[in-house]
PDB file of C-alpha atoms in Angstrom:
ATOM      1  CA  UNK A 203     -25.642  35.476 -19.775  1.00 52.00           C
ATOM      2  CA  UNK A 204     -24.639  36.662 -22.841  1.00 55.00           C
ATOM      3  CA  UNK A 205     -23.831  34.214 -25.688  1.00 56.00           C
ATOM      4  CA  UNK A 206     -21.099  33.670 -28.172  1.00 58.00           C
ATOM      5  CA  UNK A 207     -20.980  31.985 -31.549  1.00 52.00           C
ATOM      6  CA  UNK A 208     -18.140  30.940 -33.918  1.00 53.00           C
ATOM      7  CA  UNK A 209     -18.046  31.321 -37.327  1.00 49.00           C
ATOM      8  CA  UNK A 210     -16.435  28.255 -37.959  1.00 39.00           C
ATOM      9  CA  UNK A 211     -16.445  25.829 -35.090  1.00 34.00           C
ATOM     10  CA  UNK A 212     -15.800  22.334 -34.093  1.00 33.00           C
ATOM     11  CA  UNK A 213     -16.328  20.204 -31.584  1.00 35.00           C
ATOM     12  CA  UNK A 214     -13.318  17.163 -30.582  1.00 37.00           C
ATOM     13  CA  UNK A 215     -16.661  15.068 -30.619  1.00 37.00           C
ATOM     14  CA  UNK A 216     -19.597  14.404 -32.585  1.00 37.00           C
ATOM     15  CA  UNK A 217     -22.924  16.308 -31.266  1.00 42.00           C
ATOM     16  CA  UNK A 218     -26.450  16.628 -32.562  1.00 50.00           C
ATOM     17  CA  UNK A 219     -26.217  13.185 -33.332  1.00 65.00           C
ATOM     18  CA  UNK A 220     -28.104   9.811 -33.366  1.00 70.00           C
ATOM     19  CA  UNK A 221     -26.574   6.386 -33.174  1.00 79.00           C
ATOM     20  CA  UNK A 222     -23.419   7.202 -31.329  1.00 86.00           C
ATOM     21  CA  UNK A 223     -21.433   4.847 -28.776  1.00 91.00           C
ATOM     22  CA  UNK A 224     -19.659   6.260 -25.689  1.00 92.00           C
ATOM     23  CA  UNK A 225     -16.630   4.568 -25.088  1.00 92.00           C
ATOM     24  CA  UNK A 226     -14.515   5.472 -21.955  1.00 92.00           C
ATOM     25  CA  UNK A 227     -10.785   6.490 -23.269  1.00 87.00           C
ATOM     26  CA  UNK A 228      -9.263   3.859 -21.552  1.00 87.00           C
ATOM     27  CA  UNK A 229     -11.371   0.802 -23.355  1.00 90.00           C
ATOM     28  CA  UNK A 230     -12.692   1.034 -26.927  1.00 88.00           C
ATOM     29  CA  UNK A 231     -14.308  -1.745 -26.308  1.00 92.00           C
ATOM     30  CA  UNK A 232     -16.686  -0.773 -23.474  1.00 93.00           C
ATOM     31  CA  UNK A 233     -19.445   1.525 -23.780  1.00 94.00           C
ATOM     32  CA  UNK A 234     -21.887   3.784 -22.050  1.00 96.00           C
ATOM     33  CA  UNK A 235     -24.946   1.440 -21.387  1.00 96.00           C
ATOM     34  CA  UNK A 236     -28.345   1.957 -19.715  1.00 97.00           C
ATOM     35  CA  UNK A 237     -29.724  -1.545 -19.352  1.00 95.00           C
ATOM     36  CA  UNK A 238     -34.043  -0.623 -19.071  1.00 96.00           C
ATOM     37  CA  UNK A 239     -35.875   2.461 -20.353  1.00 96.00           C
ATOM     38  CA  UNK A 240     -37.011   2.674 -16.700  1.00 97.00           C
ATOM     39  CA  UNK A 241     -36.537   5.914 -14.709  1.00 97.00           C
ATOM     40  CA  UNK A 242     -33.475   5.695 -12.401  1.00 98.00           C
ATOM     41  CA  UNK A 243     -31.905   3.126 -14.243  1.00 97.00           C
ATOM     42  CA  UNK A 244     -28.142   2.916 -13.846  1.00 98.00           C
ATOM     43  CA  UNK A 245     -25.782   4.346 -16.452  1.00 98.00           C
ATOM     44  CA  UNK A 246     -22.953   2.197 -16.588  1.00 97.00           C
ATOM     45  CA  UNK A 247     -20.121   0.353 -18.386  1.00 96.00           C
ATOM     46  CA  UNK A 248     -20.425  -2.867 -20.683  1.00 95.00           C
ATOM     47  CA  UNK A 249     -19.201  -4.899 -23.078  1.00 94.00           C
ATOM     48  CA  UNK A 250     -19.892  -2.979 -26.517  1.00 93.00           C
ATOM     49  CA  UNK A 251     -22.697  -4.628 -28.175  1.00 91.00           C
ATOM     50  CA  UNK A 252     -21.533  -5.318 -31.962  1.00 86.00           C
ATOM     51  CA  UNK A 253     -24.348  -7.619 -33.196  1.00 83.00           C
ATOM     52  CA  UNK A 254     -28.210  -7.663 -32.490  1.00 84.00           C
ATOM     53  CA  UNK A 255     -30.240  -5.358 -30.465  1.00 88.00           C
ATOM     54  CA  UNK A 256     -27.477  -2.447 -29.228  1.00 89.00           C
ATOM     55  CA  UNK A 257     -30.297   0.167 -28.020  1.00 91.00           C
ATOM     56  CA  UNK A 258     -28.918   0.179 -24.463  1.00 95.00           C
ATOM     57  CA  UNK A 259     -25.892   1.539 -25.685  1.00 94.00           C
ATOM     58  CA  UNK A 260     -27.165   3.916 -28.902  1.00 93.00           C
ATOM     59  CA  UNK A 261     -27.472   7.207 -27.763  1.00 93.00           C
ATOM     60  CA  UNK A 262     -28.504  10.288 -29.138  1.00 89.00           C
ATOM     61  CA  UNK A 263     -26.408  13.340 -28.414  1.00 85.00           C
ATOM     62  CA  UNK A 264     -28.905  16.044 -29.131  1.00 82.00           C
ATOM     63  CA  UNK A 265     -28.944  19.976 -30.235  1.00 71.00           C
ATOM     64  CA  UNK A 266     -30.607  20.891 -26.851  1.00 76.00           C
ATOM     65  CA  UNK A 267     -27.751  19.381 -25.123  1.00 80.00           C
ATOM     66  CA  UNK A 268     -28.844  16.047 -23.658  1.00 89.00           C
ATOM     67  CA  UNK A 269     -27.588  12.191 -24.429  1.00 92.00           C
ATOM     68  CA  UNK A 270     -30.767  10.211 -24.565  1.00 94.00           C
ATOM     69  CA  UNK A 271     -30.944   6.931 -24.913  1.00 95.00           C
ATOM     70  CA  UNK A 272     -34.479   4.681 -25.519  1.00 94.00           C
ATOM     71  CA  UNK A 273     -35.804   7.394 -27.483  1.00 91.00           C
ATOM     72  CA  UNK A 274     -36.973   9.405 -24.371  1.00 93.00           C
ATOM     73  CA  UNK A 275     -34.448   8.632 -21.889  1.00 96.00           C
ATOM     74  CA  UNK A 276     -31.739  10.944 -20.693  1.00 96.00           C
ATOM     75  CA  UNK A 277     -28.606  10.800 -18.959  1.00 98.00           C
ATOM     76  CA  UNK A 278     -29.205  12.585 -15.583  1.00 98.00           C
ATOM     77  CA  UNK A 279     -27.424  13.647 -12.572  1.00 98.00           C
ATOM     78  CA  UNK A 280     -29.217  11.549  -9.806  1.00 98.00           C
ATOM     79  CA  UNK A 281     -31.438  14.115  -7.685  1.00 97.00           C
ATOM     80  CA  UNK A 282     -29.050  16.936  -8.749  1.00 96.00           C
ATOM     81  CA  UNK A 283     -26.769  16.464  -6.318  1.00 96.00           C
ATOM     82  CA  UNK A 284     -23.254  18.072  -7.379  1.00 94.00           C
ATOM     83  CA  UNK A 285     -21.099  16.846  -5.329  1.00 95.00           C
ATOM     84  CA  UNK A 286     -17.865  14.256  -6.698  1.00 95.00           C
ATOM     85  CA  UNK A 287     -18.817  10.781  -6.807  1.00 96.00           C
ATOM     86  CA  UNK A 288     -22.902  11.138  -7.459  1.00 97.00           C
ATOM     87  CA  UNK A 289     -23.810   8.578  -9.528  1.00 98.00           C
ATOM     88  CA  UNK A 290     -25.440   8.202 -13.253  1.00 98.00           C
ATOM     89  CA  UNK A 291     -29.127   7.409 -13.836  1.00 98.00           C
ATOM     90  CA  UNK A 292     -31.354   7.601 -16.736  1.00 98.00           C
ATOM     91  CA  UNK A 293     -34.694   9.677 -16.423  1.00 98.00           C
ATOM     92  CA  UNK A 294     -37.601  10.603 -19.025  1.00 96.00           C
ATOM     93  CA  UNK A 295     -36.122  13.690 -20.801  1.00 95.00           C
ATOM     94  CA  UNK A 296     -37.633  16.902 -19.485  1.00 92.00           C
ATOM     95  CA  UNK A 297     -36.993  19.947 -21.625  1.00 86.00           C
ATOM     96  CA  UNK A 298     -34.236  22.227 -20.007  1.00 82.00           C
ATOM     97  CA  UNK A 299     -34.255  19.990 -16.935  1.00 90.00           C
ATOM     98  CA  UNK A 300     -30.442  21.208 -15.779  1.00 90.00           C
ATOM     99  CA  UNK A 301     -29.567  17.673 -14.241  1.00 95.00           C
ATOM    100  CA  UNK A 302     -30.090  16.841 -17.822  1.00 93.00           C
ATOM    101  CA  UNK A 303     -27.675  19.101 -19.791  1.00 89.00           C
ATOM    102  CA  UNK A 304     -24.672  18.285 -21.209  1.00 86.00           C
ATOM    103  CA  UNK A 305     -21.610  19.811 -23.106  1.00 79.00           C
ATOM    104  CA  UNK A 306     -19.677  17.009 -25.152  1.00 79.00           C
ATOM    105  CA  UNK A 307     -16.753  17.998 -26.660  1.00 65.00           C
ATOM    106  CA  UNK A 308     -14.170  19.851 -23.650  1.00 53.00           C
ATOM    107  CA  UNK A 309     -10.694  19.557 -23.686  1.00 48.00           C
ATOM    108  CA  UNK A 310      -9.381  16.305 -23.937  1.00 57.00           C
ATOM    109  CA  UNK A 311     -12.453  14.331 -24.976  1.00 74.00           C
ATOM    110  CA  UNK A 312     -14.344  15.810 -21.334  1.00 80.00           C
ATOM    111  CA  UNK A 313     -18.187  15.339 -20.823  1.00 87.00           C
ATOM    112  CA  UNK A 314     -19.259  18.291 -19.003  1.00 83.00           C
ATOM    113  CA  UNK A 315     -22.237  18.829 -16.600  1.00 88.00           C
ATOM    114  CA  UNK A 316     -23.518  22.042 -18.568  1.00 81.00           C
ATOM    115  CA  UNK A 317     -22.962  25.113 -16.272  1.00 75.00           C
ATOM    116  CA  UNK A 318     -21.383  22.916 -13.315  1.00 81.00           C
ATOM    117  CA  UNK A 319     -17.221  21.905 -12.599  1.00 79.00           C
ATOM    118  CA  UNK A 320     -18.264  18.098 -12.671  1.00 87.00           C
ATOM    119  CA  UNK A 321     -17.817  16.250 -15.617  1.00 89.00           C
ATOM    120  CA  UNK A 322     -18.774  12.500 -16.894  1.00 94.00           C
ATOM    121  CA  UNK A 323     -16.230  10.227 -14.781  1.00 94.00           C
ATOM    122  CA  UNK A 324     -15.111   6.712 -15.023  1.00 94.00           C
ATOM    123  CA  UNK A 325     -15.680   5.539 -11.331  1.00 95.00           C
ATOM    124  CA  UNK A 326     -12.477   4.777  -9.802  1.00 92.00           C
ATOM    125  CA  UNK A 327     -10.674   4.542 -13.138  1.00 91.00           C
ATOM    126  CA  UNK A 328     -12.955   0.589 -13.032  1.00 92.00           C
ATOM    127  CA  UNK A 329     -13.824  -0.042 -16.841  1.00 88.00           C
ATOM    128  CA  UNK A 330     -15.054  -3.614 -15.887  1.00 92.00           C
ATOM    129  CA  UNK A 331     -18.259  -5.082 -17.017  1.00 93.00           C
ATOM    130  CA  UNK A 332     -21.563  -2.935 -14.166  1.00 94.00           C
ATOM    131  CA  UNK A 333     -19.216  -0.233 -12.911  1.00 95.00           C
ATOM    132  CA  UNK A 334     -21.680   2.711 -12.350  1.00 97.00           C
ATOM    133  CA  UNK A 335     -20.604   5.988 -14.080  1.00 97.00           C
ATOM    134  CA  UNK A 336     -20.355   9.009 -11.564  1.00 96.00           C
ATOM    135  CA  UNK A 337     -19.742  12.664 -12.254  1.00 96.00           C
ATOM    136  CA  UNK A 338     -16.451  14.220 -10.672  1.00 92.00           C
ATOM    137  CA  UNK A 339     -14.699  17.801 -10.207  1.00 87.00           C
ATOM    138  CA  UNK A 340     -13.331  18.458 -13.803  1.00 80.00           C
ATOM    139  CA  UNK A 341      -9.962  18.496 -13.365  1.00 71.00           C
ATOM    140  CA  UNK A 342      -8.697  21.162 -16.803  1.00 58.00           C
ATOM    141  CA  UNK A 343      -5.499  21.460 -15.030  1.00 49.00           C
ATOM    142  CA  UNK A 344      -4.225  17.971 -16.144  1.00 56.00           C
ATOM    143  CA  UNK A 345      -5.257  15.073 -18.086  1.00 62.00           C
ATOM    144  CA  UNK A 346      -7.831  12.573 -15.923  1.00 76.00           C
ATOM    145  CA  UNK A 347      -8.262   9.817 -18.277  1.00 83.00           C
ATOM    146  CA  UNK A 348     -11.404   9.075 -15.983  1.00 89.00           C
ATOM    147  CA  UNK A 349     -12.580  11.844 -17.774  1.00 87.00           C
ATOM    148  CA  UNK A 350     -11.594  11.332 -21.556  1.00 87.00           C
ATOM    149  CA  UNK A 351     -14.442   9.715 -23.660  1.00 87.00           C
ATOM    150  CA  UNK A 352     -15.222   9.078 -27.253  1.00 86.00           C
ATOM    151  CA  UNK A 353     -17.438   9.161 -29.368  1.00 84.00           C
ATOM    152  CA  UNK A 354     -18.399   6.439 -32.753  1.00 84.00           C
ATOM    153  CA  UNK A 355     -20.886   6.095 -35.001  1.00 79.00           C
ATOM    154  CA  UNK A 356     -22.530   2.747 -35.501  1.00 67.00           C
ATOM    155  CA  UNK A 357     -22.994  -0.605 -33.790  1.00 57.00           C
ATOM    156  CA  UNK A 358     -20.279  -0.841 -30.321  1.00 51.00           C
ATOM    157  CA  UNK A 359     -16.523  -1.255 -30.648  1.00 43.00           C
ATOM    158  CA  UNK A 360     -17.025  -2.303 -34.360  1.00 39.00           C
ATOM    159  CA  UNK A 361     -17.382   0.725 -35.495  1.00 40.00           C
ATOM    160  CA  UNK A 362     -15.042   3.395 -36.295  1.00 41.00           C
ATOM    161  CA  UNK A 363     -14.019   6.637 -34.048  1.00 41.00           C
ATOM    162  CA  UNK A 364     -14.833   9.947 -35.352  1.00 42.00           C
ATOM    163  CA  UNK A 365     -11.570  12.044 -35.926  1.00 41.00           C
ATOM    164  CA  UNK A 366     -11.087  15.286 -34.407  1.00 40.00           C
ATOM    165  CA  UNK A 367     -11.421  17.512 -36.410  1.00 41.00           C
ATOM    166  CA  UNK A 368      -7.948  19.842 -37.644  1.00 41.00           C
ATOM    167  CA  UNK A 369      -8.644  23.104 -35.832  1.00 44.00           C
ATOM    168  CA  UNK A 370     -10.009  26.090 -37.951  1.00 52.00           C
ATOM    169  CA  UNK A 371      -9.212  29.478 -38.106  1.00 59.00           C
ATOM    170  CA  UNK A 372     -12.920  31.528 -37.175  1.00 77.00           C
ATOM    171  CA  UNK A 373     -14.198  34.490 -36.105  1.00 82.00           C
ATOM    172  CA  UNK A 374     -16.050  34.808 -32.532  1.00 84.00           C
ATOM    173  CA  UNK A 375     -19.469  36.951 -32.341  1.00 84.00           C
ATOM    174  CA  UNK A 376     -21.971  37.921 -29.622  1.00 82.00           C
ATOM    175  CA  UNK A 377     -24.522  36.529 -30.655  1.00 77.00           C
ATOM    176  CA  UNK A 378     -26.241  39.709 -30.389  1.00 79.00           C
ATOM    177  CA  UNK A 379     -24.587  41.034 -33.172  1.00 80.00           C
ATOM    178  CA  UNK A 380     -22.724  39.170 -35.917  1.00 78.00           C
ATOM    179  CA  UNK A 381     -21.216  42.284 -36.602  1.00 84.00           C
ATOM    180  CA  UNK A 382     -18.811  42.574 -34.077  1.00 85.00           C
ATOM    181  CA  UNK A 383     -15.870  39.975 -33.419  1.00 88.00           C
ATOM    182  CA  UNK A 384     -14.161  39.175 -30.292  1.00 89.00           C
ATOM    183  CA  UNK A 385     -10.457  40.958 -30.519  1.00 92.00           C
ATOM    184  CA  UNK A 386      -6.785  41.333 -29.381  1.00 91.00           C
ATOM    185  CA  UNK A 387      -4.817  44.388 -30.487  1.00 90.00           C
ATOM    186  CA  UNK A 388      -1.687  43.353 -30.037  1.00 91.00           C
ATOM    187  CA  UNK A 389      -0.128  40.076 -29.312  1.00 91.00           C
ATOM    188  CA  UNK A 390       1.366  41.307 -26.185  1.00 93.00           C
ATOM    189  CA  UNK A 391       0.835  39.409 -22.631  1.00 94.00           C
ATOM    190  CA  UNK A 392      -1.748  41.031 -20.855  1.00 95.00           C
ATOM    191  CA  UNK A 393      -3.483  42.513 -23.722  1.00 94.00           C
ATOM    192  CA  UNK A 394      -7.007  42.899 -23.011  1.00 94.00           C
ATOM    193  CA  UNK A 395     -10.101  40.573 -24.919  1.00 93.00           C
ATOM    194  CA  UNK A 396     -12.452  43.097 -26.577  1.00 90.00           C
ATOM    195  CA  UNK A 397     -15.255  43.544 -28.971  1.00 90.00           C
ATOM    196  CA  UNK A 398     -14.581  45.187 -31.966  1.00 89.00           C
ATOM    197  CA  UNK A 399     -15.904  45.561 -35.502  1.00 89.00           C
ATOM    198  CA  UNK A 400     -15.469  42.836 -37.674  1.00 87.00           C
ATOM    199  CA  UNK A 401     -12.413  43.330 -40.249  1.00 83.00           C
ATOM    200  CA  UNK A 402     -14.202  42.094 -43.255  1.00 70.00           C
ATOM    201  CA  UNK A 403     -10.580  41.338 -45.287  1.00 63.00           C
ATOM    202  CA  UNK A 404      -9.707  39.490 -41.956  1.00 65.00           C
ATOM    203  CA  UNK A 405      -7.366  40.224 -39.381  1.00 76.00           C
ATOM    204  CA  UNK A 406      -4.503  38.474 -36.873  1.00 83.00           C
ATOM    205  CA  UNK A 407      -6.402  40.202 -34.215  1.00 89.00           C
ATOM    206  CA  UNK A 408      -9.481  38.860 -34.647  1.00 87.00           C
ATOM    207  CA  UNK A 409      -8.628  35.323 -36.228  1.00 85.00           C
ATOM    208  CA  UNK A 410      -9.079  32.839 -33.404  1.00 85.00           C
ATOM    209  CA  UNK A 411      -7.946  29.164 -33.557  1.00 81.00           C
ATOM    210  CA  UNK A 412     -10.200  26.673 -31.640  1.00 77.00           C
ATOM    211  CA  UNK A 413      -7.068  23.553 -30.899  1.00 72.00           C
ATOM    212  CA  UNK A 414      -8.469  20.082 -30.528  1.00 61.00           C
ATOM    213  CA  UNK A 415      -6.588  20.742 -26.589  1.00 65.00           C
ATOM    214  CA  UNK A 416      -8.893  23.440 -25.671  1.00 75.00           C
ATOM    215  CA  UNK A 417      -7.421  26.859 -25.925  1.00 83.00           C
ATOM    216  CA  UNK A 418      -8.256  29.496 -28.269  1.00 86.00           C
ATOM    217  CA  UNK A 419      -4.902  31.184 -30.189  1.00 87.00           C
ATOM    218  CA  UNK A 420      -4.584  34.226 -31.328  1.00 88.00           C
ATOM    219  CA  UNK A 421      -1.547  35.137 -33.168  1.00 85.00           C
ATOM    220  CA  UNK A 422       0.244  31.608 -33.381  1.00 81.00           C
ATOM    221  CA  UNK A 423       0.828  31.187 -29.916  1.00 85.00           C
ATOM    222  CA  UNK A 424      -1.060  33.583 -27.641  1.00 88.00           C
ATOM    223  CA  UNK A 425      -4.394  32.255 -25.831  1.00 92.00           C
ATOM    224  CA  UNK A 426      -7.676  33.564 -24.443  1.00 93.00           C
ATOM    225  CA  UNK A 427      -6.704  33.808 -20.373  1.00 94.00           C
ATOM    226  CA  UNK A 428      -8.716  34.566 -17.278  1.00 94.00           C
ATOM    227  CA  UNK A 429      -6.818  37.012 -15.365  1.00 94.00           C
ATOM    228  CA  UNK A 430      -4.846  35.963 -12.665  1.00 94.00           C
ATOM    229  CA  UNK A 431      -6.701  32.832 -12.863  1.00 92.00           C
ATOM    230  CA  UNK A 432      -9.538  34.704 -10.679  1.00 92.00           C
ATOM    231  CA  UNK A 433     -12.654  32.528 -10.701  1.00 91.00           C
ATOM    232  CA  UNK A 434     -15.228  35.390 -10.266  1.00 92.00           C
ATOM    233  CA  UNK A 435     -18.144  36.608 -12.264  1.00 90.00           C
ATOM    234  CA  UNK A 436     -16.815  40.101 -13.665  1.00 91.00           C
ATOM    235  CA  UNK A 437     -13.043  38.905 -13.878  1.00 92.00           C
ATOM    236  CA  UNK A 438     -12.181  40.593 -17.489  1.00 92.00           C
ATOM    237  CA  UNK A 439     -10.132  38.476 -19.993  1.00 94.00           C
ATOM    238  CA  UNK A 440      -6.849  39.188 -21.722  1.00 95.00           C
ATOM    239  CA  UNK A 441      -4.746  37.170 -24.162  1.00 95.00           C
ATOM    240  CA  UNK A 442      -1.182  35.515 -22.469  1.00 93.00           C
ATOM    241  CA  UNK A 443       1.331  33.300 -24.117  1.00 91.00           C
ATOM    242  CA  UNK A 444      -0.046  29.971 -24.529  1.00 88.00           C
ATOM    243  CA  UNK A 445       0.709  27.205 -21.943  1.00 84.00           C
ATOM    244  CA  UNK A 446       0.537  23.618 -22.117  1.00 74.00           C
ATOM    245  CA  UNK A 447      -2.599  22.078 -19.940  1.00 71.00           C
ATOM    246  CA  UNK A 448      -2.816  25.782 -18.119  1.00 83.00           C
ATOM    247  CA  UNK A 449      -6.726  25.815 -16.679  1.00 84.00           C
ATOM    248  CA  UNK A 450      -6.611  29.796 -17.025  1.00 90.00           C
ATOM    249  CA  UNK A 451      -6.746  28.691 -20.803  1.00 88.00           C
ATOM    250  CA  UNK A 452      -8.979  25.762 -21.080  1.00 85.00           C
ATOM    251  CA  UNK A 453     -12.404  26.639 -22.617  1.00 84.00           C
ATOM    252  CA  UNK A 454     -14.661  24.437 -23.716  1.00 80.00           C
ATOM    253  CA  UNK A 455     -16.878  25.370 -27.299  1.00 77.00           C
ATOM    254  CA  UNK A 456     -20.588  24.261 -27.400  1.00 69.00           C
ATOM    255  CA  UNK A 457     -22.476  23.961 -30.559  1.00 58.00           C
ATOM    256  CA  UNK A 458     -25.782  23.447 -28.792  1.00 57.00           C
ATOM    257  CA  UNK A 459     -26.038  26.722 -26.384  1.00 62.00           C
ATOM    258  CA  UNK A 460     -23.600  28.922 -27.991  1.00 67.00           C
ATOM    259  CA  UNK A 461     -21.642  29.853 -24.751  1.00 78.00           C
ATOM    260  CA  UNK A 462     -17.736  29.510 -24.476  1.00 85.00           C
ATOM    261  CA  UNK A 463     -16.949  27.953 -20.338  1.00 84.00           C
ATOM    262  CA  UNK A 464     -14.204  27.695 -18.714  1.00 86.00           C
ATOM    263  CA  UNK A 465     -13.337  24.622 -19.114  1.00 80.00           C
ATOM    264  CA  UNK A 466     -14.267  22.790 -15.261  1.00 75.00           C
ATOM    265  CA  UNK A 467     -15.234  26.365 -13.791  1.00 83.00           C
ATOM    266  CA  UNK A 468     -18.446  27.042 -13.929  1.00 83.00           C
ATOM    267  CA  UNK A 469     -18.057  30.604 -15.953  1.00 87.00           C
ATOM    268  CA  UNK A 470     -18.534  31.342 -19.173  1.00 87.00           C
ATOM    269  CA  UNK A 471     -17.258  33.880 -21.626  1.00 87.00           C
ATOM    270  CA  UNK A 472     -19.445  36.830 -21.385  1.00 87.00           C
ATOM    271  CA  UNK A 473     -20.655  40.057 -23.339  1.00 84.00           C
ATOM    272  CA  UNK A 474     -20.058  42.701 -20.196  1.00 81.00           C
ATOM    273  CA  UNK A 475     -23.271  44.314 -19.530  1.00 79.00           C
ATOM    274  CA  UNK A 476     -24.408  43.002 -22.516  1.00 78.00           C
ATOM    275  CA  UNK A 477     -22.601  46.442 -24.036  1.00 77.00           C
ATOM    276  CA  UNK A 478     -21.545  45.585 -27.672  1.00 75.00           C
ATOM    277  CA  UNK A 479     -19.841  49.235 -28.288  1.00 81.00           C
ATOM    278  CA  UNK A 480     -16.300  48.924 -29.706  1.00 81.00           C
ATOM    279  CA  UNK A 481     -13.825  48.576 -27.405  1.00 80.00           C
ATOM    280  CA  UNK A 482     -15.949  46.619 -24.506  1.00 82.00           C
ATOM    281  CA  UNK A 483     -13.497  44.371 -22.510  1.00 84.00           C
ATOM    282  CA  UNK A 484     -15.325  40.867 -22.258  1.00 80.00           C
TER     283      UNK A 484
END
């Protein structure tokens, strides 16, 4: 695969950070808690801790891209099994250990399962004191609050939420040269995505917005679109009039890998052939 990195991104939540609380959308006041800093101990949701000894709940959200929690533990897909409805464990942190991997920060407040379509899930929409956390199909298309977390600094529900972030106007580059920037001639439907060299005075065509709902706009109002919606590696991109909670236009920006995914999909935005001539349609 062939990364991407923005010039000027953001995430909706915090990453590469220690002393965070995961709070499912639904209850500020519950938060992602491991209970032991035993392998295969169950991830689940509790009663923010305000006062005293809070590690259970303090995790780490990390560069490499995993939530640890008791300094070595990570949240991990039990035995890989990607299927809706597998439940949460914690397991000593292995480095790139893909049960382990996590992008925070998809549309909507989503948790994903880096390079999978499941994402972090509040088990039957239950935010009671125990429930075990599962992972579920992402569901871009509309708004699962199952799936919407947050993310605050400092000691349980006393503390306050991060805001997101007002979305920036950046430039997009393969990250095999910062030279070029990912472009849209016109701001016709149907134009194609391309790289192109960077306009160093700045240009409309290559000035991308990164919204806080998960589309990147081009133009004021047209978005970076899969094709005909076709999930399949090789599908080339275009730009298409933006459209409220459409999954052809859901991406999700990490900070810790550099790729762009498709928000739920299991693709990512990609440099075709790794060719970074002018003109290449990504």
């Amino acid at each position: 695969m062939h990364l991407f990195w923005v010039s000027l991104s953001f995430l909706p939540l915090v990453f590469a950070a220690s002393s965070q609380f995961i709070h499912p959308s639904v209850d500020a006041g519950k938060c992602l808690t491991a209970a032991s800093n035993a392998d295969g101990t169950p991830v689940t949701i509790a009663d923010c801790i305000t006062s005293g000894d809070s590690s259970s709940q303090n995790w780490t959200v990390s560069a490499a891209g995993t939530l640890v929690v008791h300094g070595n533990q990570c949240l991990d897909v039990t035995n890989g099994v990607a299927a809706s409805g597998t439940l949460l464990q914690t397991w000593t942190c292995t480095t790139n250990d893909a049960n382990q991997l996590w992008t925070v920060g998809g549309a909507s407040g989503s948790i994903l399962w880096t390079g999978k379509s499941f994402c972090l899930d509040l088990t039957k929409g239950v935010d009671a004191d125990g429930t075990v956390m599962q992972i579920w199909a992402c569901t871009p298309q509309t708004i699962d609050e199952n799936q919407m977390f947050t993310i605050t600094t400092g000691a349980g529900s006393g503390s306050t939420p991060t805001p997101p972030p007002t979305a920036k106007s950046t430039f997009i580059h393969p990250s095999v040269d910062s030279g070029m920037c990912l472009t849209a001639s016109s701001n016709a439907d149907g134009t194609p995505v391309t790289i192109s060299d960077c306009i160093s005075s700045g240009s409309a065509s290559q000035t991308w917005t990164v919204s806080s709902s998960g589309t990147l706009v081009l133009y004021g109002n047209m978005c970076l679109d899969v094709t005909n919606g076709a999930a399949a590696a090789g599908t080339l991109l275009q730009i298409w009039t933006c459209t409220s909670q459409d999954a052809n236009q859901l991406w999700t920006v990490s900070s810790t890998s550099g790729s762009i995914s498709w928000t739920g999909m299991g693709f990512c935005l990609d440099l075709t052939k790794g060719v970074d001539a002018d003109g290449t349609v990504v």
